[in-house]
């Protein structure tokens, strides 16, 4: 993903903040906008305070300068279901045996995950959020069905 | 007057605490909307009742993007608690808290560390 300039980045931030703000109380941190590497983290516990937290949505992106704009290099999009103590996440970052690898994490409700990392494709933050928000509203347990364990080579490609 | 009496609970949601009935002022206790909304989600019909509006109006707000809702199927929506609060009493909703650190040095290797799991006990 690439944002063409600082203004586009600010629009991206405002859009994500507005969407998450409808679920609960948003906390965000934007670091390094005047530097060559930038980190944007946004997190929301749902529902809002003072109600008991049922889920946490946590989205992190690491961006690098690309001309006048910004390119997304790494991300961690996580959904934590606090009620059933389950987790689903889409990540792109270095793994011990693979550089900048797209992968998913899945910790099912009431059980251990079959694998530490699962295969995944590149997802946009809003796509991931749509899926997580649906899980949150339906309240269906996370089962990890359909996910395949990831095996990576030194180059980061699927084995 | 009967019509006004039916309206009372709706008006109460907006903090209107007194109505006139039979030339007498009838007081109702103020409702703290922020704590009165106890469900994590509401259906469009429930929001319509809370707001004293027709359900079709709530659906039109959703379709126009004025009210956030999660679409479960073609005709089923759920509206999160905070979105309802922002519709009915925006002044009570906590705004996003965004910290800006423009000159902070970002360490890209941090991206390779997994978030804490399982959820830390509070």
mmCIF file of N, CA, C and O in Angstrom, chain A residues 30-100:
data_model
loop_
_atom_site.group_PDB
_atom_site.id
_atom_site.type_symbol
_atom_site.label_atom_id
_atom_site.label_comp_id
_atom_site.label_asym_id
_atom_site.label_seq_id
_atom_site.Cartn_x
_atom_site.Cartn_y
_atom_site.Cartn_z
ATOM 1 N N UNK A 30 1.122 8.337 16.479
ATOM 2 C CA UNK A 30 1.773 8.520 15.176
ATOM 3 C C UNK A 30 3.187 9.004 15.446
ATOM 4 O O UNK A 30 3.395 10.108 15.940
ATOM 5 N N UNK A 31 4.181 8.181 15.104
ATOM 6 C CA UNK A 31 5.576 8.514 15.401
ATOM 7 C C UNK A 31 6.378 8.625 14.114
ATOM 8 O O UNK A 31 6.240 7.791 13.221
ATOM 9 N N UNK A 32 7.221 9.648 14.027
ATOM 10 C CA UNK A 32 8.191 9.754 12.950
ATOM 11 C C UNK A 32 7.696 10.388 11.671
ATOM 12 O O UNK A 32 8.292 10.180 10.610
ATOM 13 N N UNK A 33 6.671 11.205 11.706
ATOM 14 C CA UNK A 33 6.155 11.788 10.461
ATOM 15 C C UNK A 33 7.138 12.742 9.803
ATOM 16 O O UNK A 33 7.025 13.029 8.619
ATOM 17 N N UNK A 34 8.099 13.256 10.562
ATOM 18 C CA UNK A 34 9.133 14.137 9.981
ATOM 19 C C UNK A 34 10.426 13.381 9.688
ATOM 20 O O UNK A 34 11.436 13.983 9.362
ATOM 21 N N UNK A 35 10.397 12.071 9.859
ATOM 22 C CA UNK A 35 11.590 11.250 9.635
ATOM 23 C C UNK A 35 11.371 10.349 8.415
ATOM 24 O O UNK A 35 10.363 10.479 7.727
ATOM 25 N N UNK A 36 12.314 9.428 8.185
ATOM 26 C CA UNK A 36 12.162 8.562 7.016
ATOM 27 C C UNK A 36 11.363 7.305 7.321
ATOM 28 O O UNK A 36 10.859 6.646 6.403
ATOM 29 N N UNK A 37 11.249 6.951 8.607
ATOM 30 C CA UNK A 37 10.425 5.804 9.004
ATOM 31 C C UNK A 37 9.316 6.289 9.911
ATOM 32 O O UNK A 37 9.550 7.129 10.782
ATOM 33 N N UNK A 38 8.153 5.752 9.699
ATOM 34 C CA UNK A 38 6.987 6.220 10.446
ATOM 35 C C UNK A 38 6.219 5.001 10.973
ATOM 36 O O UNK A 38 6.109 3.982 10.294
ATOM 37 N N UNK A 39 5.685 5.168 12.171
ATOM 38 C CA UNK A 39 4.917 4.079 12.780
ATOM 39 C C UNK A 39 3.573 4.644 13.211
ATOM 40 O O UNK A 39 3.520 5.667 13.895
ATOM 41 N N UNK A 40 2.505 3.996 12.781
ATOM 42 C CA UNK A 40 1.175 4.445 13.206
ATOM 43 C C UNK A 40 0.467 3.282 13.876
ATOM 44 O O UNK A 40 0.299 2.211 13.287
ATOM 45 N N UNK A 41 0.101 3.500 15.131
ATOM 46 C CA UNK A 41 -0.581 2.474 15.908
ATOM 47 C C UNK A 41 -1.943 3.004 16.326
ATOM 48 O O UNK A 41 -2.060 4.141 16.787
ATOM 49 N N UNK A 42 -2.947 2.177 16.169
ATOM 50 C CA UNK A 42 -4.281 2.587 16.617
ATOM 51 C C UNK A 42 -4.949 1.372 17.259
ATOM 52 O O UNK A 42 -4.835 0.247 16.768
ATOM 53 N N UNK A 43 -5.601 1.624 18.360
ATOM 54 C CA UNK A 43 -6.146 0.533 19.158
ATOM 55 C C UNK A 43 -7.483 0.960 19.739
ATOM 56 O O UNK A 43 -7.647 2.122 20.119
ATOM 57 N N UNK A 44 -8.407 0.029 19.805
ATOM 58 C CA UNK A 44 -9.692 0.342 20.435
ATOM 59 C C UNK A 44 -10.176 -0.873 21.215
ATOM 60 O O UNK A 44 -10.082 -2.006 20.744
ATOM 61 N N UNK A 45 -10.616 -0.616 22.431
ATOM 62 C CA UNK A 45 -11.273 -1.642 23.231
ATOM 63 C C UNK A 45 -12.765 -1.449 23.072
ATOM 64 O O UNK A 45 -13.274 -0.339 23.225
ATOM 65 N N UNK A 46 -13.469 -2.535 22.784
ATOM 66 C CA UNK A 46 -14.913 -2.427 22.546
ATOM 67 C C UNK A 46 -15.676 -3.319 23.513
ATOM 68 O O UNK A 46 -15.202 -4.400 23.844
ATOM 69 N N UNK A 47 -16.842 -2.946 23.986
ATOM 70 C CA UNK A 47 -17.424 -1.620 23.748
ATOM 71 C C UNK A 47 -16.725 -0.548 24.592
ATOM 72 O O UNK A 47 -15.764 -0.852 25.280
ATOM 73 N N UNK A 48 -17.266 0.633 24.563
ATOM 74 C CA UNK A 48 -16.601 1.785 25.183
ATOM 75 C C UNK A 48 -16.559 1.645 26.709
ATOM 76 O O UNK A 48 -17.337 0.911 27.314
ATOM 77 N N UNK A 49 -15.676 2.418 27.323
ATOM 78 C CA UNK A 49 -15.604 2.508 28.775
ATOM 79 C C UNK A 49 -16.892 3.191 29.279
ATOM 80 O O UNK A 49 -17.411 4.081 28.602
ATOM 81 N N UNK A 50 -17.472 2.837 30.425
ATOM 82 C CA UNK A 50 -16.978 1.907 31.443
ATOM 83 C C UNK A 50 -17.506 0.482 31.298
ATOM 84 O O UNK A 50 -17.479 -0.265 32.265
ATOM 85 N N UNK A 51 -17.981 0.086 30.136
ATOM 86 C CA UNK A 51 -18.498 -1.263 29.970
ATOM 87 C C UNK A 51 -17.338 -2.255 29.958
ATOM 88 O O UNK A 51 -16.194 -1.885 29.675
ATOM 89 N N UNK A 52 -17.655 -3.517 30.255
ATOM 90 C CA UNK A 52 -16.622 -4.555 30.266
ATOM 91 C C UNK A 52 -16.093 -4.767 28.848
ATOM 92 O O UNK A 52 -16.874 -4.924 27.916
ATOM 93 N N UNK A 53 -14.781 -4.798 28.743
ATOM 94 C CA UNK A 53 -14.168 -4.955 27.417
ATOM 95 C C UNK A 53 -14.427 -6.360 26.895
ATOM 96 O O UNK A 53 -14.186 -7.346 27.577
ATOM 97 N N UNK A 54 -14.945 -6.446 25.679
ATOM 98 C CA UNK A 54 -15.200 -7.742 25.048
ATOM 99 C C UNK A 54 -14.177 -8.054 23.978
ATOM 100 O O UNK A 54 -13.919 -9.219 23.673
ATOM 101 N N UNK A 55 -13.615 -7.017 23.384
ATOM 102 C CA UNK A 55 -12.670 -7.262 22.290
ATOM 103 C C UNK A 55 -11.716 -6.082 22.152
ATOM 104 O O UNK A 55 -12.047 -4.953 22.523
ATOM 105 N N UNK A 56 -10.541 -6.380 21.628
ATOM 106 C CA UNK A 56 -9.571 -5.321 21.327
ATOM 107 C C UNK A 56 -9.170 -5.432 19.855
ATOM 108 O O UNK A 56 -8.861 -6.528 19.370
ATOM 109 N N UNK A 57 -9.199 -4.312 19.180
ATOM 110 C CA UNK A 57 -8.742 -4.209 17.789
ATOM 111 C C UNK A 57 -7.444 -3.408 17.840
ATOM 112 O O UNK A 57 -7.443 -2.288 18.353
ATOM 113 N N UNK A 58 -6.370 -3.971 17.310
ATOM 114 C CA UNK A 58 -5.074 -3.293 17.423
ATOM 115 C C UNK A 58 -4.384 -3.343 16.049
ATOM 116 O O UNK A 58 -4.122 -4.432 15.525
ATOM 117 N N UNK A 59 -4.147 -2.179 15.484
ATOM 118 C CA UNK A 59 -3.578 -2.104 14.143
ATOM 119 C C UNK A 59 -2.301 -1.279 14.157
ATOM 120 O O UNK A 59 -2.308 -0.122 14.576
ATOM 121 N N UNK A 60 -1.207 -1.883 13.686
ATOM 122 C CA UNK A 60 0.065 -1.180 13.612
ATOM 123 C C UNK A 60 0.587 -1.223 12.181
ATOM 124 O O UNK A 60 0.501 -2.267 11.525
ATOM 125 N N UNK A 61 1.159 -0.119 11.747
ATOM 126 C CA UNK A 61 1.784 -0.075 10.430
ATOM 127 C C UNK A 61 3.117 0.645 10.514
ATOM 128 O O UNK A 61 3.235 1.653 11.212
ATOM 129 N N UNK A 62 4.116 0.096 9.826
ATOM 130 C CA UNK A 62 5.424 0.736 9.750
ATOM 131 C C UNK A 62 5.609 1.195 8.302
ATOM 132 O O UNK A 62 5.516 0.367 7.374
ATOM 133 N N UNK A 63 5.835 2.462 8.133
ATOM 134 C CA UNK A 63 5.863 3.071 6.807
ATOM 135 C C UNK A 63 7.239 3.658 6.537
ATOM 136 O O UNK A 63 7.909 4.146 7.466
ATOM 137 N N UNK A 64 7.645 3.666 5.268
ATOM 138 C CA UNK A 64 8.901 4.342 4.915
ATOM 139 C C UNK A 64 8.615 5.381 3.842
ATOM 140 O O UNK A 64 7.679 5.227 3.037
ATOM 141 N N UNK A 65 9.436 6.429 3.862
ATOM 142 C CA UNK A 65 9.256 7.499 2.877
ATOM 143 C C UNK A 65 9.497 6.974 1.471
ATOM 144 O O UNK A 65 10.456 6.254 1.225
ATOM 145 N N UNK A 66 8.632 7.390 0.572
ATOM 146 C CA UNK A 66 8.725 6.948 -0.813
ATOM 147 C C UNK A 66 8.424 8.178 -1.679
ATOM 148 O O UNK A 66 7.263 8.454 -1.985
ATOM 149 N N UNK A 67 9.501 8.919 -2.019
ATOM 150 C CA UNK A 67 9.282 10.191 -2.704
ATOM 151 C C UNK A 67 8.592 11.159 -1.768
ATOM 152 O O UNK A 67 9.014 11.353 -0.627
ATOM 153 N N UNK A 68 7.447 11.705 -2.196
ATOM 154 C CA UNK A 68 6.683 12.611 -1.330
ATOM 155 C C UNK A 68 5.694 11.842 -0.456
ATOM 156 O O UNK A 68 5.041 12.418 0.407
ATOM 157 N N UNK A 69 5.573 10.553 -0.745
ATOM 158 C CA UNK A 69 4.554 9.768 -0.044
ATOM 159 C C UNK A 69 5.141 8.776 0.937
ATOM 160 O O UNK A 69 6.288 8.890 1.363
ATOM 161 N N UNK A 70 4.310 7.790 1.288
ATOM 162 C CA UNK A 70 4.672 6.775 2.277
ATOM 163 C C UNK A 70 4.282 5.405 1.760
ATOM 164 O O UNK A 70 3.205 5.234 1.196
ATOM 165 N N UNK A 71 5.180 4.423 1.990
ATOM 166 C CA UNK A 71 4.912 3.039 1.572
ATOM 167 C C UNK A 71 4.827 2.160 2.817
ATOM 168 O O UNK A 71 5.687 2.256 3.706
ATOM 169 N N UNK A 72 3.821 1.328 2.873
ATOM 170 C CA UNK A 72 3.644 0.438 4.022
ATOM 171 C C UNK A 72 4.599 -0.748 3.896
ATOM 172 O O UNK A 72 4.517 -1.526 2.953
ATOM 173 N N UNK A 73 5.528 -0.851 4.861
ATOM 174 C CA UNK A 73 6.526 -1.927 4.812
ATOM 175 C C UNK A 73 6.138 -3.140 5.654
ATOM 176 O O UNK A 73 6.393 -4.282 5.273
ATOM 177 N N UNK A 74 5.618 -2.867 6.837
ATOM 178 C CA UNK A 74 5.290 -3.963 7.760
ATOM 179 C C UNK A 74 3.942 -3.641 8.392
ATOM 180 O O UNK A 74 3.593 -2.475 8.558
ATOM 181 N N UNK A 75 3.228 -4.661 8.770
ATOM 182 C CA UNK A 75 2.000 -4.390 9.525
ATOM 183 C C UNK A 75 1.684 -5.521 10.481
ATOM 184 O O UNK A 75 2.145 -6.661 10.314
ATOM 185 N N UNK A 76 0.890 -5.178 11.478
ATOM 186 C CA UNK A 76 0.328 -6.154 12.425
ATOM 187 C C UNK A 76 -1.123 -5.731 12.684
ATOM 188 O O UNK A 76 -1.369 -4.703 13.301
ATOM 189 N N UNK A 77 -2.057 -6.513 12.177
ATOM 190 C CA UNK A 77 -3.473 -6.238 12.402
ATOM 191 C C UNK A 77 -4.014 -7.364 13.296
ATOM 192 O O UNK A 77 -4.066 -8.519 12.857
ATOM 193 N N UNK A 78 -4.375 -7.030 14.500
ATOM 194 C CA UNK A 78 -4.759 -8.044 15.482
ATOM 195 C C UNK A 78 -6.171 -7.829 16.003
ATOM 196 O O UNK A 78 -6.567 -6.691 16.266
ATOM 197 N N UNK A 79 -6.874 -8.939 16.176
ATOM 198 C CA UNK A 79 -8.186 -8.914 16.833
ATOM 199 C C UNK A 79 -8.124 -9.880 18.009
ATOM 200 O O UNK A 79 -7.790 -11.057 17.840
ATOM 201 N N UNK A 80 -8.404 -9.363 19.200
ATOM 202 C CA UNK A 80 -8.399 -10.182 20.413
ATOM 203 C C UNK A 80 -9.821 -10.291 20.938
ATOM 204 O O UNK A 80 -10.440 -9.270 21.250
ATOM 205 N N UNK A 81 -10.304 -11.501 21.020
ATOM 206 C CA UNK A 81 -11.639 -11.737 21.592
ATOM 207 C C UNK A 81 -11.438 -12.062 23.063
ATOM 208 O O UNK A 81 -10.945 -13.139 23.412
ATOM 209 N N UNK A 82 -11.812 -11.132 23.916
ATOM 210 C CA UNK A 82 -11.533 -11.308 25.331
ATOM 211 C C UNK A 82 -12.504 -12.284 25.992
ATOM 212 O O UNK A 82 -12.163 -12.940 26.970
ATOM 213 N N UNK A 83 -13.692 -12.379 25.436
ATOM 214 C CA UNK A 83 -14.710 -13.246 26.047
ATOM 215 C C UNK A 83 -14.275 -14.707 25.944
ATOM 216 O O UNK A 83 -14.311 -15.447 26.921
ATOM 217 N N UNK A 84 -13.848 -15.112 24.756
ATOM 218 C CA UNK A 84 -13.457 -16.517 24.588
ATOM 219 C C UNK A 84 -11.940 -16.675 24.520
ATOM 220 O O UNK A 84 -11.463 -17.753 24.207
ATOM 221 N N UNK A 85 -11.219 -15.636 24.819
ATOM 222 C CA UNK A 85 -9.757 -15.645 24.841
ATOM 223 C C UNK A 85 -9.198 -16.244 23.547
ATOM 224 O O UNK A 85 -8.452 -17.234 23.555
ATOM 225 N N UNK A 86 -9.600 -15.642 22.451
ATOM 226 C CA UNK A 86 -9.162 -16.095 21.137
ATOM 227 C C UNK A 86 -8.562 -14.916 20.374
ATOM 228 O O UNK A 86 -8.764 -13.754 20.750
ATOM 229 N N UNK A 87 -7.844 -15.236 19.326
ATOM 230 C CA UNK A 87 -7.151 -14.188 18.574
ATOM 231 C C UNK A 87 -7.070 -14.556 17.108
ATOM 232 O O UNK A 87 -6.849 -15.718 16.760
ATOM 233 N N UNK A 88 -7.243 -13.552 16.262
ATOM 234 C CA UNK A 88 -6.998 -13.704 14.838
ATOM 235 C C UNK A 88 -6.200 -12.489 14.389
ATOM 236 O O UNK A 88 -6.509 -11.358 14.793
ATOM 237 N N UNK A 89 -5.152 -12.721 13.598
ATOM 238 C CA UNK A 89 -4.286 -11.600 13.215
ATOM 239 C C UNK A 89 -3.725 -11.815 11.822
ATOM 240 O O UNK A 89 -3.489 -12.945 11.397
ATOM 241 N N UNK A 90 -3.516 -10.706 11.135
ATOM 242 C CA UNK A 90 -2.826 -10.724 9.848
ATOM 243 C C UNK A 90 -1.582 -9.852 9.985
ATOM 244 O O UNK A 90 -1.694 -8.679 10.347
ATOM 245 N N UNK A 91 -0.441 -10.451 9.671
ATOM 246 C CA UNK A 91 0.825 -9.734 9.860
ATOM 247 C C UNK A 91 1.674 -9.770 8.590
ATOM 248 O O UNK A 91 1.536 -10.688 7.772
ATOM 249 N N UNK A 92 2.534 -8.779 8.513
ATOM 250 C CA UNK A 92 3.598 -8.815 7.503
ATOM 251 C C UNK A 92 4.854 -8.263 8.173
ATOM 252 O O UNK A 92 4.949 -7.060 8.448
ATOM 253 N N UNK A 93 5.780 -9.155 8.445
ATOM 254 C CA UNK A 93 7.058 -8.734 9.040
ATOM 255 C C UNK A 93 8.027 -9.891 8.938
ATOM 256 O O UNK A 93 7.683 -10.984 8.455
ATOM 257 N N UNK A 94 9.252 -9.686 9.413
ATOM 258 C CA UNK A 94 10.248 -10.739 9.345
ATOM 259 C C UNK A 94 9.933 -11.849 10.338
ATOM 260 O O UNK A 94 9.509 -11.584 11.463
ATOM 261 N N UNK A 95 10.141 -13.063 9.877
ATOM 262 C CA UNK A 95 10.046 -14.218 10.767
ATOM 263 C C UNK A 95 11.459 -14.806 10.886
ATOM 264 O O UNK A 95 12.323 -14.502 10.050
ATOM 265 N N UNK A 96 11.701 -15.637 11.877
ATOM 266 C CA UNK A 96 13.058 -16.177 12.038
ATOM 267 C C UNK A 96 13.631 -16.790 10.757
ATOM 268 O O UNK A 96 14.816 -16.715 10.492
ATOM 269 N N UNK A 97 12.765 -17.412 9.946
ATOM 270 C CA UNK A 97 13.286 -18.043 8.722
ATOM 271 C C UNK A 97 12.718 -17.443 7.454
ATOM 272 O O UNK A 97 12.730 -18.079 6.401
ATOM 273 N N UNK A 98 12.226 -16.196 7.519
ATOM 274 C CA UNK A 98 11.702 -15.609 6.292
ATOM 275 C C UNK A 98 11.573 -14.107 6.411
ATOM 276 O O UNK A 98 11.032 -13.607 7.396
ATOM 277 N N UNK A 99 12.086 -13.393 5.404
ATOM 278 C CA UNK A 99 12.053 -11.927 5.460
ATOM 279 C C UNK A 99 10.692 -11.404 5.002
ATOM 280 O O UNK A 99 10.136 -11.893 4.016
ATOM 281 N N UNK A 100 10.200 -10.429 5.732
ATOM 282 C CA UNK A 100 8.979 -9.695 5.356
ATOM 283 C C UNK A 100 7.870 -10.640 4.871
ATOM 284 O O UNK A 100 7.374 -10.511 3.753
#
